[in-house]
Amino acid sequence: MIPALAHVGKNPERRPQRRRSLARRTADVVGRAIADLLQNEDHARASGLLQSLDPRVRLATVLVMAVTVSFLHTLPTLALTIIATMVLASASRVSVASFARRVWTTAGFFAVLLSAPAATGWISPGYELLGHGALSITAPGVLVASRLILRVVAGAGIGMLVVWTMRWSDLLGALTALRVPDVIVATLAMTQQQIVSLMRTVENIHLARESRMLATGSTAENRQWVVGRMAFVASKSLKTADEIYDAMLARGFSGHWPTLRRMRMSGRDVLWLAGLVAGCALVLGADRLIAK
Amino acid sequence: MSELSGNRQDAGQSTTAQPQTPEPSTATTVPGAVPVPAFRLAEVHQSYRPGVESLADVTLQIASGEHVAIVGANGSGKSTLLKILDGLVFPSAGTVEVFGKALTEESVEEPAFRAEFRSRVGFVFQDADVQLFCSNVLDELAFGPLQLGLAEDAVRERVDEVARGLRLEKLLDRAPYTLSGGEKQRVAIGAVLAMRPDVLLMDEPTSALDPRSQVWLLEVISDMKRHGRTVIIATHDLGSAAEFADRMVVLSEEHRICADGTPDEVLDQRDLLLEVNLIHEHAHRHAGRAHQHPHAHGHSHQSE
C-alpha cells in the first residue's frame, strides 16, 4: 500500500453522509486513480490468457475485434461480442464484475449520453414507444441507440481489457516492433510515469490544504483555489518536462529510442490469431444472416 | 585520439559486488606532463533572469580522481554549477573546460565531442522521478549504454552487472512509478553507473535515502574513489560530505565560492558556516540544562 493512498478507503462513497471538503474529495479521486493504475500493473502480471500472448498479437487482437465490431449491425451479435470480452476478461484473471463496471461507467455512460437523441422521434421517426412528437422514444430510435451503445461498449471493452492486461513496457515494445516512430514511443514512455508523478502532486496539494482547513470553504473560494492550483500544476509540468529532457540529454539521448526488448511469436500466438480471425468471420457471417 | 584528451577508462571486469568501476587507463598520460584537470572554470557567471545571478564569479579547477563536495544552502547555486559541469546549462559569462577542451553550446552539439563527453560524465539528478523516464527499470538501466551505441550483448552485460551490484534484479520489469523513493534513487544511480562514466556528478544524492541506503551510497562512492573516478556531489549535508570528500567547496548565499579546502579546514570555520547558512545555533536542553551549540543538517551534529 502506498502511504499516500492510505486515506483512500475501499468504498469511500459509503461513508456517513456528511459534506466533505473539495480538497478531501479531489484527493480521494486522484488517489483512487493512482490505485487503479497500480492495479492495472497487477492485472498485467497475472498469468492469464491475454497476458500469455505476444504483445503484438494482443494489439492485433484489439485491431481485429474493433474492425469486426464496427461492421456488426444486429443486436444479438453485438451482445455476443460483449459476452466474449467478458469471457476473455475472466480467462485473463480480471474480475468480470469490476471489468463490466468500469467499461459501462466510462464508455457505456458516454455512449448512452451521445446516443440518447437518436432514440427520439426527432432523429429517428417511427412507431412511438413512449411519449409523443419530436421528443418521443421510437422503436427505430431505440434500435439505433442500442446498436451504437453496444458497439461502443464492445469496442471499448476489448481495448480496455488489452491495455489492462499489458504492461506499459510491453505496449511500447509492441509499438516499436510495429515500426511506430521513435518520437511517439518516447513520448508514450514518459507519459505514464509523469502522469502518476503529477497526480501525486495534485493529491498532495489537496491533502495539504485539507490538513490546514478548519471549514470546507465556500464554492467560490474553492473555485478560486482550484484555478490557482491548476496554474501551479501546469507550470510544474512544464518545468518537469524541461528537467526530464535535461536528464535524457545527460544520458546521451540523440533522438533515437533503442531498447533491449525483443519479441518472438510462438505457435500459440499464431493459433490464437487464426482462431480470432475465424471467430470474427463467423460472427460477421451470422450478423449478415440475422440482418437478412 | 579522442575529442576529449584526458585519461579515458577502458571497460574491465568487476571483482566486487559493486557496479563495475575499472581502473583508469594511463595510456595517454605522458610521464612528467601536467595532468589535464577534469574541469576548469574561469570567472563563471550564470543568471537565469537579467539581474538575478545564480552563480557569480566562480573560478574552480577539479583534478581527475578528486572527490569534491559542493556545499551550500538551498538556492546557493549548487545545482546550477553541476548542470554547467554537465553541459546542460551554459554560463552567461566565463569559460568552462572539460578534460582540457572548451565546453560550450557549440562543442556539445558536435557529435563526436558529445558522444564522448556524455559517455565520460554522468549526472544523477536530485529528483529521481525526473531521471526515470523509461517504462521499466530494465529499459532505464539500458538507456544510456544503448545511446552510446554499444552492442546489445555489451549492454546486457552492463545492465546485469549494475542490477547485481545495486540489488535491482527483482525490480527489472517494474515500472518506475511503482518503486519506493530509495529504490528509485538506486535505479537513478544505476542508470548512470551503467554508462561507466569517468566523472560522476550527483545532486543531493542522499536526500531521498534512508540511513542504510546512505551507507550503501557512501560505499559506492568509496569504490569509485578506489578506482580513480572523479566524483562531484552537491549537498547541504555536511556529515556525508565530510565522509566521502577530499575537498569541500562552499558556495555562499550570494552564489560565490567563499571557501575551498579539505573537509577539516572548512568544517573548522564555524563563523563562515554560520554565515552561509550551513549550520545554525541550536538551543535545547540536556539533563534539564539549557544548552546551545552549532547544528548542521544531515549526519553531523557538532558540539562545542
Tab-separated table of N, CA and C in Angstrom, chain B residues 146-254:
chain	number	residue	atom	x	y	z
B	146	LEU	N	22.747	2.024	-24.490
B	146	LEU	CA	22.217	1.932	-25.857
B	146	LEU	C	22.459	3.234	-26.615
B	147	GLN	N	22.321	4.364	-25.906
B	147	GLN	CA	22.573	5.643	-26.564
B	147	GLN	C	24.044	5.776	-26.952
B	148	LEU	N	24.927	5.081	-26.188
B	148	LEU	CA	26.354	5.125	-26.524
B	148	LEU	C	26.658	4.282	-27.761
B	149	GLY	N	25.663	3.537	-28.222
B	149	GLY	CA	25.845	2.744	-29.435
B	149	GLY	C	26.501	1.402	-29.173
B	150	LEU	N	26.481	0.931	-27.914
B	150	LEU	CA	27.102	-0.364	-27.606
B	150	LEU	C	26.272	-1.504	-28.190
B	151	ALA	N	26.941	-2.624	-28.419
B	151	ALA	CA	26.241	-3.811	-28.929
B	151	ALA	C	25.302	-4.335	-27.848
B	152	GLU	N	24.268	-5.031	-28.291
B	152	GLU	CA	23.244	-5.485	-27.351
B	152	GLU	C	23.821	-6.384	-26.246
B	153	ASP	N	24.763	-7.243	-26.605
B	153	ASP	CA	25.352	-8.129	-25.590
B	153	ASP	C	26.091	-7.322	-24.526
B	154	ALA	N	26.821	-6.316	-24.991
B	154	ALA	CA	27.576	-5.478	-24.050
B	154	ALA	C	26.614	-4.712	-23.138
B	155	VAL	N	25.512	-4.262	-23.720
B	155	VAL	CA	24.519	-3.530	-22.918
B	155	VAL	C	23.929	-4.462	-21.858
B	156	ARG	N	23.587	-5.667	-22.284
B	156	ARG	CA	23.001	-6.626	-21.328
B	156	ARG	C	23.991	-6.941	-20.207
B	157	GLU	N	25.265	-7.053	-20.578
B	157	GLU	CA	26.293	-7.347	-19.573
B	157	GLU	C	26.344	-6.217	-18.531
B	158	ARG	N	26.314	-4.979	-19.022
B	158	ARG	CA	26.366	-3.842	-18.096
B	158	ARG	C	25.127	-3.769	-17.220
B	159	VAL	N	23.982	-4.019	-17.855
B	159	VAL	CA	22.726	-3.960	-17.097
B	159	VAL	C	22.719	-5.024	-16.003
B	160	ASP	N	23.143	-6.249	-16.364
B	160	ASP	CA	23.171	-7.343	-15.380
B	160	ASP	C	24.102	-6.990	-14.225
B	161	GLU	N	25.243	-6.424	-14.579
B	161	GLU	CA	26.242	-6.104	-13.565
B	161	GLU	C	25.734	-5.026	-12.595
B	162	VAL	N	25.162	-3.979	-13.161
B	162	VAL	CA	24.640	-2.900	-12.311
B	162	VAL	C	23.484	-3.422	-11.464
B	163	ALA	N	22.616	-4.224	-12.080
B	163	ALA	CA	21.459	-4.754	-11.351
B	163	ALA	C	21.929	-5.629	-10.190
B	164	ARG	N	22.981	-6.420	-10.434
B	164	ARG	CA	23.527	-7.262	-9.358
B	164	ARG	C	24.129	-6.397	-8.257
B	165	GLY	N	24.940	-5.450	-8.681
B	165	GLY	CA	25.656	-4.595	-7.726
B	165	GLY	C	24.728	-3.768	-6.858
B	166	LEU	N	23.650	-3.296	-7.455
B	166	LEU	CA	22.750	-2.397	-6.713
B	166	LEU	C	21.488	-3.120	-6.234
B	167	ARG	N	21.482	-4.412	-6.303
B	167	ARG	CA	20.345	-5.233	-5.848
B	167	ARG	C	19.043	-4.819	-6.542
B	168	LEU	N	19.114	-4.752	-7.862
B	168	LEU	CA	17.933	-4.339	-8.630
B	168	LEU	C	17.351	-5.489	-9.456
B	169	GLU	N	17.915	-6.687	-9.306
B	169	GLU	CA	17.491	-7.793	-10.192
B	169	GLU	C	15.988	-8.022	-10.150
B	170	LYS	N	15.406	-7.921	-8.939
B	170	LYS	CA	13.980	-8.240	-8.816
B	170	LYS	C	13.088	-7.097	-9.271
B	171	LEU	N	13.703	-5.977	-9.604
B	171	LEU	CA	12.897	-4.809	-9.988
B	171	LEU	C	12.914	-4.564	-11.491
B	172	LEU	N	13.660	-5.387	-12.237
B	172	LEU	CA	13.920	-5.058	-13.638
B	172	LEU	C	12.671	-4.855	-14.487
B	173	ASP	N	11.612	-5.615	-14.208
B	173	ASP	CA	10.418	-5.450	-15.054
B	173	ASP	C	9.372	-4.542	-14.398
B	174	ARG	N	9.752	-3.864	-13.336
B	174	ARG	CA	8.800	-2.980	-12.660
B	174	ARG	C	8.794	-1.596	-13.309
B	175	ALA	N	7.614	-0.962	-13.297
B	175	ALA	CA	7.535	0.427	-13.776
B	175	ALA	C	8.110	1.333	-12.691
B	176	PRO	N	8.868	2.367	-13.051
B	176	PRO	CA	9.495	3.222	-12.020
B	176	PRO	C	8.500	3.799	-11.018
B	177	TYR	N	7.258	4.100	-11.472
B	177	TYR	CA	6.340	4.745	-10.537
B	177	TYR	C	5.826	3.800	-9.454
B	178	THR	N	6.130	2.506	-9.593
B	178	THR	CA	5.705	1.564	-8.548
B	178	THR	C	6.800	1.368	-7.490
B	179	LEU	N	7.944	2.038	-7.652
B	179	LEU	CA	9.067	1.837	-6.730
B	179	LEU	C	8.998	2.806	-5.556
B	180	SER	N	9.666	2.428	-4.461
B	180	SER	CA	9.763	3.334	-3.313
B	180	SER	C	10.812	4.410	-3.628
B	181	GLY	N	10.885	5.434	-2.779
B	181	GLY	CA	11.842	6.526	-3.009
B	181	GLY	C	13.278	6.028	-3.063
B	182	GLY	N	13.645	5.134	-2.124
B	182	GLY	CA	15.013	4.616	-2.088
B	182	GLY	C	15.320	3.768	-3.312
B	183	GLU	N	14.338	2.955	-3.731
B	183	GLU	CA	14.541	2.111	-4.925
B	183	GLU	C	14.718	2.985	-6.165
B	184	LYS	N	13.908	4.047	-6.242
B	184	LYS	CA	14.037	4.954	-7.400
B	184	LYS	C	15.439	5.562	-7.438
B	185	GLN	N	15.923	5.966	-6.255
B	185	GLN	CA	17.243	6.585	-6.219
B	185	GLN	C	18.317	5.585	-6.641
B	186	ARG	N	18.157	4.318	-6.209
B	186	ARG	CA	19.127	3.292	-6.609
B	186	ARG	C	19.087	3.082	-8.113
B	187	VAL	N	17.893	3.071	-8.689
B	187	VAL	CA	17.783	2.897	-10.148
B	187	VAL	C	18.405	4.097	-10.855
B	188	ALA	N	18.142	5.300	-10.336
B	188	ALA	CA	18.689	6.508	-10.968
B	188	ALA	C	20.213	6.465	-10.965
B	189	ILE	N	20.791	6.026	-9.841
B	189	ILE	CA	22.260	5.932	-9.765
B	189	ILE	C	22.749	4.812	-10.681
B	190	GLY	N	22.041	3.679	-10.668
B	190	GLY	CA	22.426	2.554	-11.520
B	190	GLY	C	22.386	2.920	-12.997
B	191	ALA	N	21.383	3.715	-13.377
B	191	ALA	CA	21.235	4.105	-14.785
B	191	ALA	C	22.456	4.901	-15.248
B	192	VAL	N	23.037	5.672	-14.342
B	192	VAL	CA	24.232	6.449	-14.704
B	192	VAL	C	25.473	5.571	-14.627
B	193	LEU	N	25.554	4.730	-13.587
B	193	LEU	CA	26.737	3.863	-13.463
B	193	LEU	C	26.849	2.896	-14.635
B	194	ALA	N	25.717	2.518	-15.225
B	194	ALA	CA	25.741	1.599	-16.368
B	194	ALA	C	26.491	2.206	-17.553
B	195	MET	N	26.628	3.527	-17.551
B	195	MET	CA	27.382	4.172	-18.637
B	195	MET	C	28.883	4.204	-18.328
B	196	ARG	N	29.248	3.743	-17.130
B	196	ARG	CA	30.640	3.725	-16.674
B	196	ARG	C	31.337	5.056	-16.906
B	197	PRO	N	30.825	6.107	-16.308
B	197	PRO	CA	31.439	7.420	-16.534
B	197	PRO	C	32.736	7.582	-15.748
B	198	ASP	N	33.635	8.403	-16.259
B	198	ASP	CA	34.860	8.735	-15.519
B	198	ASP	C	34.541	9.720	-14.408
B	199	VAL	N	33.553	10.577	-14.682
B	199	VAL	CA	33.185	11.616	-13.717
B	199	VAL	C	31.716	11.414	-13.351
B	200	LEU	N	31.458	11.400	-12.058
B	200	LEU	CA	30.074	11.242	-11.603
B	200	LEU	C	29.654	12.517	-10.875
B	201	LEU	N	28.630	13.165	-11.397
B	201	LEU	CA	28.067	14.355	-10.755
B	201	LEU	C	26.787	13.916	-10.051
B	202	MET	N	26.627	14.301	-8.804
B	202	MET	CA	25.419	13.893	-8.060
B	202	MET	C	24.851	15.097	-7.325
B	203	ASP	N	23.546	15.288	-7.525
B	203	ASP	CA	22.877	16.430	-6.899
B	203	ASP	C	22.057	15.934	-5.708
B	204	GLU	N	22.475	16.280	-4.531
B	204	GLU	CA	21.787	15.883	-3.282
B	204	GLU	C	21.421	14.395	-3.300
B	205	PRO	N	22.396	13.508	-3.483
B	205	PRO	CA	22.040	12.091	-3.667
B	205	PRO	C	21.476	11.430	-2.424
B	206	THR	N	21.743	11.979	-1.244
B	206	THR	CA	21.288	11.292	-0.027
B	206	THR	C	19.921	11.787	0.444
B	207	SER	N	19.372	12.780	-0.259
B	207	SER	CA	18.162	13.417	0.267
B	207	SER	C	16.971	12.468	0.361
B	208	ALA	N	16.878	11.473	-0.556
B	208	ALA	CA	15.707	10.572	-0.530
B	208	ALA	C	16.051	9.207	0.055
B	209	LEU	N	17.243	9.096	0.636
B	209	LEU	CA	17.685	7.763	1.071
B	209	LEU	C	17.537	7.569	2.572
B	210	ASP	N	17.154	6.344	2.956
B	210	ASP	CA	17.115	6.020	4.375
B	210	ASP	C	18.558	5.767	4.834
B	211	PRO	N	18.779	5.674	6.141
B	211	PRO	CA	20.164	5.557	6.633
B	211	PRO	C	20.932	4.396	6.006
B	212	ARG	N	20.289	3.228	5.852
B	212	ARG	CA	21.004	2.089	5.283
B	212	ARG	C	21.425	2.369	3.838
B	213	SER	N	20.519	2.988	3.084
B	213	SER	CA	20.843	3.294	1.687
B	213	SER	C	21.921	4.376	1.606
B	214	GLN	N	21.956	5.279	2.595
B	214	GLN	CA	23.001	6.307	2.599
B	214	GLN	C	24.368	5.652	2.785
B	215	VAL	N	24.424	4.652	3.676
B	215	VAL	CA	25.688	3.941	3.902
B	215	VAL	C	26.087	3.222	2.614
B	216	TRP	N	25.088	2.604	1.966
B	216	TRP	CA	25.357	1.907	0.703
B	216	TRP	C	25.933	2.887	-0.340
B	217	LEU	N	25.343	4.077	-0.412
B	217	LEU	CA	25.807	5.057	-1.391
B	217	LEU	C	27.255	5.472	-1.094
B	218	LEU	N	27.558	5.655	0.185
B	218	LEU	CA	28.936	6.026	0.547
B	218	LEU	C	29.910	4.918	0.134
B	219	GLU	N	29.447	3.656	0.214
B	219	GLU	CA	30.311	2.539	-0.219
B	219	GLU	C	30.534	2.586	-1.734
B	220	VAL	N	29.457	2.910	-2.469
B	220	VAL	CA	29.588	3.025	-3.933
B	220	VAL	C	30.606	4.118	-4.269
B	221	ILE	N	30.497	5.235	-3.548
B	221	ILE	CA	31.401	6.364	-3.822
B	221	ILE	C	32.839	5.994	-3.443
B	222	SER	N	32.997	5.290	-2.318
B	222	SER	CA	34.344	4.862	-1.912
B	222	SER	C	34.941	3.946	-2.965
B	223	ASP	N	34.084	3.082	-3.536
B	223	ASP	CA	34.550	2.166	-4.570
B	223	ASP	C	35.046	2.956	-5.783
B	224	MET	N	34.317	4.017	-6.101
B	224	MET	CA	34.727	4.845	-7.239
B	224	MET	C	36.061	5.521	-6.934
B	225	LYS	N	36.214	5.921	-5.679
B	225	LYS	CA	37.472	6.566	-5.282
B	225	LYS	C	38.638	5.597	-5.456
B	226	ARG	N	38.428	4.352	-5.027
B	226	ARG	CA	39.487	3.343	-5.153
B	226	ARG	C	39.905	3.157	-6.603
B	227	HIS	N	38.958	3.364	-7.511
B	227	HIS	CA	39.260	3.137	-8.929
B	227	HIS	C	39.590	4.426	-9.675
B	228	GLY	N	39.853	5.478	-8.935
B	228	GLY	CA	40.344	6.704	-9.556
B	228	GLY	C	39.307	7.528	-10.280
B	229	ARG	N	38.018	7.289	-10.015
B	229	ARG	CA	36.978	8.090	-10.673
B	229	ARG	C	36.845	9.444	-9.980
B	230	THR	N	36.393	10.406	-10.749
B	230	THR	CA	36.126	11.725	-10.183
B	230	THR	C	34.666	11.763	-9.727
B	231	VAL	N	34.440	12.235	-8.518
B	231	VAL	CA	33.067	12.338	-8.019
B	231	VAL	C	32.842	13.754	-7.498
B	232	ILE	N	31.789	14.385	-7.971
B	232	ILE	CA	31.455	15.744	-7.519
B	232	ILE	C	30.008	15.705	-7.029
B	233	ILE	N	29.830	16.008	-5.760
B	233	ILE	CA	28.494	15.919	-5.172
B	233	ILE	C	28.071	17.273	-4.620
B	234	ALA	N	26.879	17.700	-5.001
B	234	ALA	CA	26.308	18.917	-4.425
B	234	ALA	C	25.425	18.496	-3.258
B	235	THR	N	25.639	19.110	-2.124
B	235	THR	CA	24.850	18.728	-0.953
B	235	THR	C	24.859	19.843	0.094
B	236	HIS	N	23.864	19.814	0.976
B	236	HIS	CA	23.993	20.670	2.148
B	236	HIS	C	24.120	19.810	3.406
B	237	ASP	N	24.357	18.503	3.164
B	237	ASP	CA	24.542	17.568	4.259
B	237	ASP	C	26.042	17.501	4.571
B	238	LEU	N	26.480	18.296	5.551
B	238	LEU	CA	27.910	18.386	5.848
B	238	LEU	C	28.461	17.045	6.337
B	239	GLY	N	27.615	16.263	6.997
B	239	GLY	CA	28.064	14.984	7.534
B	239	GLY	C	28.525	14.038	6.444
B	240	SER	N	27.645	13.805	5.463
B	240	SER	CA	28.022	12.856	4.409
B	240	SER	C	29.099	13.459	3.511
B	241	ALA	N	29.072	14.795	3.343
B	241	ALA	CA	30.108	15.445	2.523
B	241	ALA	C	31.483	15.194	3.146
B	242	ALA	N	31.561	15.338	4.464
B	242	ALA	CA	32.848	15.154	5.143
B	242	ALA	C	33.311	13.706	5.030
B	243	GLU	N	32.352	12.779	4.943
B	243	GLU	CA	32.734	11.363	4.888
B	243	GLU	C	33.326	10.955	3.550
B	244	PHE	N	32.803	11.488	2.463
B	244	PHE	CA	33.283	10.987	1.167
B	244	PHE	C	34.300	11.914	0.488
B	245	ALA	N	34.294	13.218	0.841
B	245	ALA	CA	35.044	14.180	0.025
B	245	ALA	C	36.485	14.352	0.484
B	246	ASP	N	37.376	14.632	-0.502
B	246	ASP	CA	38.743	15.029	-0.182
B	246	ASP	C	38.793	16.551	-0.085
B	247	ARG	N	37.796	17.152	-0.700
B	247	ARG	CA	37.842	18.614	-0.830
B	247	ARG	C	36.419	19.141	-0.727
B	248	MET	N	36.282	20.297	-0.105
B	248	MET	CA	34.961	20.871	0.063
B	248	MET	C	34.969	22.286	-0.510
B	249	VAL	N	34.034	22.565	-1.389
B	249	VAL	CA	33.916	23.910	-1.964
B	249	VAL	C	32.604	24.482	-1.429
B	250	VAL	N	32.686	25.640	-0.792
B	250	VAL	CA	31.495	26.214	-0.163
B	250	VAL	C	30.960	27.361	-1.014
B	251	LEU	N	29.671	27.289	-1.339
B	251	LEU	CA	29.023	28.393	-2.061
B	251	LEU	C	28.225	29.217	-1.054
B	252	SER	N	28.377	30.526	-1.154
B	252	SER	CA	27.653	31.405	-0.236
B	252	SER	C	26.242	31.652	-0.763
B	253	GLU	N	25.439	32.304	0.045
B	253	GLU	CA	24.082	32.635	-0.412
B	253	GLU	C	24.106	33.732	-1.466
B	254	GLU	N	25.298	34.319	-1.666
B	254	GLU	CA	25.467	35.297	-2.760
B	254	GLU	C	25.986	34.591	-4.008
